[in-house]
Amino acid sequence: MLPELTITDHFTPEEEQAILDRLQAYNIENFGPMDRKDLAIILRDGAGEPEGGLLGRTGRGWLYVQMLFVPEHLRGQGIAKRLLAMAEEEARSRGCVGAYLDTMNALALPFYLKQGYEPIGRLEGLTGGHSVTWLKKRL
């Protein structure tokens, strides 16, 4: 008998955790123990509130930059470059050999290229004529 399949536009935290637990167990069994560790560099305003920064994780020898955001009023001061360099240095100290990320921002793409990242894939035809580019850099 086939299992029941349902489609919905939302999922509960419990459903997400159930799938994640099973996927992680499978991956550990097939690819070995995971050494995943979060990495955060938080940019705080004068009141100490977060207003930007970099979030990512290291694992299996690579840094994944999940989010990098600098508020408009702080752009052009080299903060994004500092955030990325700090994350890469921390990744090196954790034994990482490379970093990867993705961007939909056509203005950010030249920045990442200037920092030594190289495109490894691109998906075009997203709604609004946008595309996403994946990039990597050997550390």
CSV table of N, CA and C in Angstrom, one decimal:
chain,number,residue,atom,x,y,z
A,1,MET,N,0.8,-1.2,0.0
A,1,MET,CA,0.0,0.0,0.0
A,1,MET,C,0.9,1.2,0.0
A,2,LEU,N,0.6,2.2,-0.8
A,2,LEU,CA,1.3,3.4,-0.9
A,2,LEU,C,1.0,4.4,0.2
A,3,PRO,N,2.0,5.1,0.7
A,3,PRO,CA,1.7,6.1,1.8
A,3,PRO,C,0.9,7.2,1.3
A,4,GLU,N,0.2,7.9,2.2
A,4,GLU,CA,-0.6,9.0,1.9
A,4,GLU,C,0.3,10.2,1.6
A,5,LEU,N,0.0,11.0,0.6
A,5,LEU,CA,0.7,12.2,0.2
A,5,LEU,C,-0.3,13.3,0.2
A,6,THR,N,0.1,14.4,0.9
A,6,THR,CA,-0.8,15.6,0.9
A,6,THR,C,0.1,16.8,0.5
A,7,ILE,N,-0.6,17.8,-0.1
A,7,ILE,CA,0.1,19.0,-0.6
A,7,ILE,C,-0.6,20.2,0.1
A,8,THR,N,0.2,21.1,0.6
A,8,THR,CA,-0.3,22.2,1.3
A,8,THR,C,0.7,23.4,1.1
A,9,ASP,N,0.2,24.6,1.4
A,9,ASP,CA,1.1,25.8,1.3
A,9,ASP,C,1.8,26.2,2.6
A,10,HIS,N,1.8,25.3,3.6
A,10,HIS,CA,2.5,25.6,4.8
A,10,HIS,C,2.8,24.3,5.5
A,11,PHE,N,3.8,24.4,6.4
A,11,PHE,CA,4.1,23.2,7.2
A,11,PHE,C,4.4,23.6,8.6
A,12,THR,N,4.2,22.7,9.5
A,12,THR,CA,4.4,23.0,10.9
A,12,THR,C,5.8,22.8,11.3
A,13,PRO,N,6.3,23.4,12.4
A,13,PRO,CA,7.7,23.2,12.9
A,13,PRO,C,7.9,21.7,13.2
A,14,GLU,N,6.9,21.0,13.6
A,14,GLU,CA,7.0,19.6,13.9
A,14,GLU,C,7.2,18.8,12.6
A,15,GLU,N,6.5,19.1,11.6
A,15,GLU,CA,6.7,18.4,10.3
A,15,GLU,C,8.1,18.7,9.7
A,16,GLU,N,8.5,20.0,9.8
A,16,GLU,CA,9.9,20.3,9.3
A,16,GLU,C,10.9,19.5,10.1
A,17,GLN,N,10.8,19.5,11.4
A,17,GLN,CA,11.8,18.8,12.3
A,17,GLN,C,11.8,17.3,12.0
A,18,ALA,N,10.6,16.7,11.7
A,18,ALA,CA,10.5,15.3,11.4
A,18,ALA,C,11.3,14.9,10.2
A,19,ILE,N,11.1,15.8,9.1
A,19,ILE,CA,11.8,15.5,7.9
A,19,ILE,C,13.3,15.8,8.0
A,20,LEU,N,13.7,16.9,8.7
A,20,LEU,CA,15.1,17.2,9.0
A,20,LEU,C,15.8,16.1,9.7
A,21,ASP,N,15.2,15.6,10.8
A,21,ASP,CA,15.8,14.6,11.6
A,21,ASP,C,16.1,13.3,10.7
A,22,ARG,N,15.2,12.9,9.9
A,22,ARG,CA,15.4,11.8,9.0
A,22,ARG,C,16.4,12.0,7.9
A,23,LEU,N,16.4,13.2,7.4
A,23,LEU,CA,17.4,13.6,6.4
A,23,LEU,C,18.8,13.6,7.0
A,24,GLN,N,18.9,14.2,8.1
A,24,GLN,CA,20.3,14.3,8.8
A,24,GLN,C,20.8,12.9,9.1
A,25,ALA,N,19.9,12.0,9.6
A,25,ALA,CA,20.3,10.7,10.0
A,25,ALA,C,20.8,9.9,8.7
A,26,TYR,N,20.1,10.1,7.6
A,26,TYR,CA,20.5,9.5,6.3
A,26,TYR,C,21.8,10.0,5.9
A,27,ASN,N,22.0,11.3,6.0
A,27,ASN,CA,23.3,11.9,5.5
A,27,ASN,C,24.4,11.5,6.4
A,28,ILE,N,24.2,11.4,7.7
A,28,ILE,CA,25.3,10.9,8.5
A,28,ILE,C,25.7,9.5,8.2
A,29,GLU,N,24.6,8.7,8.0
A,29,GLU,CA,24.9,7.2,7.7
A,29,GLU,C,25.6,7.1,6.4
A,30,ASN,N,25.3,7.9,5.4
A,30,ASN,CA,25.9,7.8,4.1
A,30,ASN,C,27.1,8.6,3.8
A,31,PHE,N,27.3,9.7,4.5
A,31,PHE,CA,28.4,10.6,4.3
A,31,PHE,C,29.3,10.9,5.5
A,32,GLY,N,29.0,10.3,6.6
A,32,GLY,CA,29.8,10.5,7.8
A,32,GLY,C,29.2,11.6,8.7
A,33,PRO,N,29.9,11.7,9.8
A,33,PRO,CA,29.4,12.7,10.8
A,33,PRO,C,29.4,14.1,10.3
A,34,MET,N,28.5,14.9,10.7
A,34,MET,CA,28.4,16.3,10.3
A,34,MET,C,29.1,17.2,11.3
A,35,ASP,N,29.9,18.1,10.8
A,35,ASP,CA,30.6,19.1,11.7
A,35,ASP,C,30.1,20.5,11.5
A,36,ARG,N,28.8,20.6,11.2
A,36,ARG,CA,28.1,21.8,10.9
A,36,ARG,C,28.2,22.7,12.2
A,37,LYS,N,28.5,24.0,11.9
A,37,LYS,CA,28.6,25.0,13.0
A,37,LYS,C,28.2,26.3,12.5
A,38,ASP,N,27.2,27.0,13.1
A,38,ASP,CA,26.8,28.3,12.7
A,38,ASP,C,27.9,29.3,12.8
A,39,LEU,N,27.7,30.4,12.0
A,39,LEU,CA,28.7,31.5,12.1
A,39,LEU,C,27.8,32.8,11.9
A,40,ALA,N,28.0,33.7,12.8
A,40,ALA,CA,27.3,35.0,12.7
A,40,ALA,C,28.2,36.1,13.0
A,41,ILE,N,28.1,37.2,12.2
A,41,ILE,CA,28.8,38.4,12.5
A,41,ILE,C,27.7,39.5,12.4
A,42,ILE,N,27.3,40.0,13.6
A,42,ILE,CA,26.1,40.9,13.7
A,42,ILE,C,26.6,42.3,13.7
A,43,LEU,N,26.0,43.1,12.8
A,43,LEU,CA,26.2,44.6,12.7
A,43,LEU,C,25.1,45.3,13.6
A,44,ARG,N,25.5,46.0,14.6
A,44,ARG,CA,24.6,46.6,15.6
A,44,ARG,C,24.6,48.1,15.5
A,45,ASP,N,23.4,48.7,15.7
A,45,ASP,CA,23.3,50.1,15.7
A,45,ASP,C,23.7,50.7,17.0
A,46,GLY,N,23.6,52.0,17.2
A,46,GLY,CA,24.1,52.7,18.4
A,46,GLY,C,23.4,52.2,19.6
A,47,ALA,N,22.2,51.7,19.5
A,47,ALA,CA,21.4,51.2,20.6
A,47,ALA,C,21.7,49.7,20.9
A,48,GLY,N,22.6,49.1,20.1
A,48,GLY,CA,22.9,47.7,20.3
A,48,GLY,C,21.9,46.7,19.5
A,49,GLU,N,21.0,47.3,18.7
A,49,GLU,CA,20.1,46.4,18.0
A,49,GLU,C,20.7,45.9,16.7
A,50,PRO,N,20.4,44.7,16.3
A,50,PRO,CA,21.0,44.2,15.0
A,50,PRO,C,20.3,44.9,13.8
A,51,GLU,N,21.1,45.4,12.9
A,51,GLU,CA,20.6,46.0,11.7
A,51,GLU,C,21.2,45.5,10.4
A,52,GLY,N,22.1,44.5,10.6
A,52,GLY,CA,22.7,43.9,9.4
A,52,GLY,C,23.7,42.9,9.8
A,53,GLY,N,24.5,42.4,8.9
A,53,GLY,CA,25.6,41.5,9.2
A,53,GLY,C,25.6,40.3,8.2
A,54,LEU,N,26.3,39.2,8.7
A,54,LEU,CA,26.4,38.0,7.9
A,54,LEU,C,26.0,36.8,8.7
A,55,LEU,N,25.3,36.0,8.1
A,55,LEU,CA,24.9,34.7,8.8
A,55,LEU,C,25.3,33.6,7.8
A,56,GLY,N,25.8,32.5,8.4
A,56,GLY,CA,26.2,31.4,7.6
A,56,GLY,C,26.5,30.2,8.5
A,57,ARG,N,27.2,29.3,7.9
A,57,ARG,CA,27.6,28.1,8.7
A,57,ARG,C,28.8,27.4,8.0
A,58,THR,N,29.6,26.7,8.8
A,58,THR,CA,30.6,25.9,8.2
A,58,THR,C,30.3,24.4,8.4
A,59,GLY,N,30.8,23.6,7.5
A,59,GLY,CA,30.5,22.2,7.6
A,59,GLY,C,31.2,21.5,6.4
A,60,ARG,N,31.7,20.3,6.7
A,60,ARG,CA,32.3,19.5,5.6
A,60,ARG,C,33.4,20.2,4.9
A,61,GLY,N,34.1,21.2,5.6
A,61,GLY,CA,35.2,21.8,5.0
A,61,GLY,C,34.9,23.1,4.2
A,62,TRP,N,33.6,23.5,4.2
A,62,TRP,CA,33.3,24.7,3.5
A,62,TRP,C,32.4,25.7,4.3
A,63,LEU,N,32.6,27.0,4.0
A,63,LEU,CA,31.7,28.0,4.6
A,63,LEU,C,30.6,28.3,3.6
A,64,TYR,N,29.4,28.3,4.1
A,64,TYR,CA,28.2,28.7,3.3
A,64,TYR,C,27.8,30.1,3.9
A,65,VAL,N,27.8,31.1,3.0
A,65,VAL,CA,27.3,32.4,3.4
A,65,VAL,C,25.8,32.4,3.0
A,66,GLN,N,25.0,32.4,4.0
A,66,GLN,CA,23.5,32.3,3.8
A,66,GLN,C,22.9,33.7,3.6
A,67,MET,N,23.4,34.7,4.4
A,67,MET,CA,22.9,36.0,4.2
A,67,MET,C,24.0,37.0,4.5
A,68,LEU,N,24.0,38.1,3.7
A,68,LEU,CA,24.9,39.2,4.0
A,68,LEU,C,24.1,40.5,3.7
A,69,PHE,N,24.0,41.4,4.7
A,69,PHE,CA,23.2,42.6,4.5
A,69,PHE,C,23.8,43.7,5.2
A,70,VAL,N,24.0,44.8,4.5
A,70,VAL,CA,24.5,46.1,5.0
A,70,VAL,C,23.4,47.1,4.8
A,71,PRO,N,22.9,47.8,5.8
A,71,PRO,CA,21.9,48.8,5.6
A,71,PRO,C,22.3,49.9,4.7
A,72,GLU,N,21.4,50.5,4.0
A,72,GLU,CA,21.7,51.6,3.0
A,72,GLU,C,22.6,52.7,3.5
A,73,HIS,N,22.3,53.1,4.7
A,73,HIS,CA,23.1,54.3,5.2
A,73,HIS,C,24.5,53.9,5.6
A,74,LEU,N,24.9,52.7,5.5
A,74,LEU,CA,26.3,52.2,5.8
A,74,LEU,C,27.0,51.7,4.6
A,75,ARG,N,26.3,51.7,3.5
A,75,ARG,CA,27.0,51.1,2.3
A,75,ARG,C,28.0,52.1,1.7
A,76,GLY,N,29.0,51.5,1.0
A,76,GLY,CA,30.1,52.3,0.5
A,76,GLY,C,31.2,52.5,1.4
A,77,GLN,N,31.2,51.9,2.6
A,77,GLN,CA,32.2,52.1,3.6
A,77,GLN,C,33.1,50.9,3.8
A,78,GLY,N,32.9,49.9,3.0
A,78,GLY,CA,33.8,48.7,3.1
A,78,GLY,C,33.3,47.6,4.1
A,79,ILE,N,32.1,47.8,4.6
A,79,ILE,CA,31.6,46.9,5.6
A,79,ILE,C,31.3,45.5,5.1
A,80,ALA,N,30.7,45.4,3.9
A,80,ALA,CA,30.4,44.1,3.3
A,80,ALA,C,31.8,43.4,3.1
A,81,LYS,N,32.8,44.1,2.6
A,81,LYS,CA,34.1,43.4,2.4
A,81,LYS,C,34.6,42.9,3.8
A,82,ARG,N,34.5,43.7,4.8
A,82,ARG,CA,35.0,43.3,6.1
A,82,ARG,C,34.2,42.1,6.7
A,83,LEU,N,32.9,42.1,6.5
A,83,LEU,CA,32.1,41.0,7.0
A,83,LEU,C,32.5,39.7,6.3
A,84,LEU,N,32.7,39.8,5.0
A,84,LEU,CA,33.1,38.6,4.2
A,84,LEU,C,34.5,38.1,4.6
A,85,ALA,N,35.4,39.1,4.8
A,85,ALA,CA,36.8,38.7,5.1
A,85,ALA,C,36.8,38.1,6.5
A,86,MET,N,36.0,38.6,7.5
A,86,MET,CA,36.0,38.1,8.8
A,86,MET,C,35.4,36.7,8.8
A,87,ALA,N,34.3,36.4,8.0
A,87,ALA,CA,33.7,35.1,7.9
A,87,ALA,C,34.7,34.1,7.3
A,88,GLU,N,35.4,34.5,6.2
A,88,GLU,CA,36.4,33.7,5.6
A,88,GLU,C,37.5,33.3,6.6
A,89,GLU,N,38.0,34.3,7.3
A,89,GLU,CA,39.1,34.0,8.3
A,89,GLU,C,38.6,33.0,9.4
A,90,GLU,N,37.4,33.2,9.9
A,90,GLU,CA,36.9,32.3,10.8
A,90,GLU,C,36.7,30.9,10.2
A,91,ALA,N,36.3,30.8,9.0
A,91,ALA,CA,36.2,29.5,8.3
A,91,ALA,C,37.5,28.9,8.1
A,92,ARG,N,38.5,29.6,7.8
A,92,ARG,CA,39.9,29.1,7.7
A,92,ARG,C,40.3,28.5,9.1
A,93,SER,N,40.0,29.2,10.2
A,93,SER,CA,40.4,28.7,11.5
A,93,SER,C,39.6,27.5,11.9
A,94,ARG,N,38.5,27.2,11.2
A,94,ARG,CA,37.7,26.0,11.4
A,94,ARG,C,38.1,24.9,10.5
A,95,GLY,N,39.1,25.2,9.7
A,95,GLY,CA,39.6,24.1,8.8
A,95,GLY,C,39.0,24.1,7.4
A,96,CYS,N,38.2,25.1,7.0
A,96,CYS,CA,37.6,25.2,5.7
A,96,CYS,C,38.5,25.5,4.6
A,97,VAL,N,38.2,24.9,3.5
A,97,VAL,CA,39.1,25.1,2.3
A,97,VAL,C,38.4,26.0,1.3
A,98,GLY,N,37.1,26.3,1.5
A,98,GLY,CA,36.5,27.2,0.5
A,98,GLY,C,35.2,27.8,1.1
A,99,ALA,N,34.6,28.7,0.3
A,99,ALA,CA,33.3,29.3,0.7
A,99,ALA,C,32.4,29.3,-0.5
A,100,TYR,N,31.1,29.3,-0.2
A,100,TYR,CA,30.2,29.4,-1.3
A,100,TYR,C,29.0,30.2,-0.9
A,101,LEU,N,28.3,30.8,-1.8
A,101,LEU,CA,27.1,31.6,-1.6
A,101,LEU,C,26.3,31.7,-2.9
A,102,ASP,N,25.1,32.4,-2.7
A,102,ASP,CA,24.3,32.7,-3.9
A,102,ASP,C,23.7,34.1,-3.8
A,103,THR,N,23.5,34.7,-4.9
A,103,THR,CA,22.9,36.0,-4.9
A,103,THR,C,21.9,36.2,-6.1
A,104,MET,N,20.9,36.9,-5.9
A,104,MET,CA,19.9,37.4,-6.9
A,104,MET,C,20.2,38.8,-7.2
A,105,ASN,N,21.0,39.5,-6.5
A,105,ASN,CA,21.3,40.9,-6.6
A,105,ASN,C,22.3,41.2,-7.6
A,106,ALA,N,21.9,41.8,-8.8
A,106,ALA,CA,22.8,42.1,-9.9
A,106,ALA,C,23.9,43.1,-9.4
A,107,LEU,N,23.6,43.9,-8.4
A,107,LEU,CA,24.6,44.9,-7.9
A,107,LEU,C,25.6,44.2,-7.0
A,108,ALA,N,25.2,43.1,-6.4
A,108,ALA,CA,26.1,42.4,-5.5
A,108,ALA,C,27.1,41.5,-6.2
A,109,LEU,N,26.6,41.0,-7.4
A,109,LEU,CA,27.4,40.0,-8.1
A,109,LEU,C,28.9,40.6,-8.4
A,110,PRO,N,29.0,41.8,-8.9
A,110,PRO,CA,30.4,42.3,-9.2
A,110,PRO,C,31.2,42.4,-7.9
A,111,PHE,N,30.6,42.7,-6.8
A,111,PHE,CA,31.2,42.8,-5.5
A,111,PHE,C,31.9,41.4,-5.2
A,112,TYR,N,31.1,40.3,-5.3
A,112,TYR,CA,31.6,39.0,-5.0
A,112,TYR,C,32.7,38.6,-5.9
A,113,LEU,N,32.5,38.9,-7.2
A,113,LEU,CA,33.6,38.6,-8.1
A,113,LEU,C,34.9,39.3,-7.8
A,114,LYS,N,34.8,40.6,-7.3
A,114,LYS,CA,36.0,41.4,-6.9
A,114,LYS,C,36.6,40.8,-5.7
A,115,GLN,N,35.8,40.1,-4.9
A,115,GLN,CA,36.4,39.4,-3.6
A,115,GLN,C,37.0,38.0,-3.9
A,116,GLY,N,37.0,37.7,-5.2
A,116,GLY,CA,37.6,36.4,-5.6
A,116,GLY,C,36.7,35.2,-5.8
A,117,TYR,N,35.4,35.5,-5.7
A,117,TYR,CA,34.4,34.4,-5.9
A,117,TYR,C,34.2,34.2,-7.4
A,118,GLU,N,34.0,33.0,-7.8
A,118,GLU,CA,33.8,32.6,-9.2
A,118,GLU,C,32.4,31.9,-9.4
A,119,PRO,N,31.7,32.3,-10.4
A,119,PRO,CA,30.4,31.6,-10.6
A,119,PRO,C,30.5,30.1,-10.9
A,120,ILE,N,29.6,29.4,-10.3
A,120,ILE,CA,29.6,27.9,-10.5
A,120,ILE,C,28.2,27.4,-11.0
A,121,GLY,N,27.3,28.4,-11.1
A,121,GLY,CA,26.0,28.0,-11.7
A,121,GLY,C,25.1,29.2,-11.7
A,122,ARG,N,24.1,29.1,-12.6
A,122,ARG,CA,23.1,30.3,-12.7
A,122,ARG,C,21.8,29.7,-13.1
A,123,LEU,N,20.7,30.2,-12.4
A,123,LEU,CA,19.4,29.9,-12.8
A,123,LEU,C,18.7,31.1,-13.3
A,124,GLU,N,18.3,31.1,-14.5
A,124,GLU,CA,17.6,32.3,-15.1
A,124,GLU,C,16.1,32.0,-15.2
A,125,GLY,N,15.4,33.1,-15.5
A,125,GLY,CA,14.0,32.9,-15.8
A,125,GLY,C,13.1,33.0,-14.5
A,126,LEU,N,13.6,33.5,-13.4
A,126,LEU,CA,12.8,33.7,-12.3
A,126,LEU,C,11.8,34.8,-12.5
A,127,THR,N,10.7,34.8,-11.8
A,127,THR,CA,9.7,35.8,-11.9
A,127,THR,C,10.3,37.2,-11.9
A,128,GLY,N,9.8,38.0,-12.8
A,128,GLY,CA,10.4,39.4,-12.9
A,128,GLY,C,11.6,39.5,-13.7
A,129,GLY,N,12.0,38.4,-14.4
A,129,GLY,CA,13.2,38.4,-15.2
A,129,GLY,C,14.5,38.3,-14.4
A,130,HIS,N,14.4,37.9,-13.1
A,130,HIS,CA,15.6,37.8,-12.3
A,130,HIS,C,16.3,36.5,-12.5
A,131,SER,N,17.5,36.4,-11.9
A,131,SER,CA,18.2,35.1,-11.9
A,131,SER,C,19.0,35.0,-10.6
A,132,VAL,N,19.4,33.8,-10.3
A,132,VAL,CA,20.2,33.6,-9.1
A,132,VAL,C,21.5,33.0,-9.6
A,133,THR,N,22.6,33.4,-9.0
A,133,THR,CA,24.0,32.9,-9.3
A,133,THR,C,24.6,32.3,-8.1
A,134,TRP,N,25.2,31.1,-8.2
A,134,TRP,CA,25.9,30.5,-7.2
A,134,TRP,C,27.4,30.8,-7.4
A,135,LEU,N,28.1,31.1,-6.4
A,135,LEU,CA,29.6,31.4,-6.5
A,135,LEU,C,30.4,30.6,-5.4
A,136,LYS,N,31.7,30.4,-5.7
A,136,LYS,CA,32.6,29.7,-4.8
A,136,LYS,C,33.9,30.4,-4.8
A,137,LYS,N,34.6,30.2,-3.7
A,137,LYS,CA,36.0,30.7,-3.6
A,137,LYS,C,36.8,29.7,-2.8
A,138,ARG,N,38.0,29.4,-3.2
A,138,ARG,CA,38.9,28.6,-2.5
A,138,ARG,C,39.6,29.5,-1.5
A,139,LEU,N,39.7,29.1,-0.2
A,139,LEU,CA,40.3,29.9,0.8
A,139,LEU,C,41.8,29.5,1.0
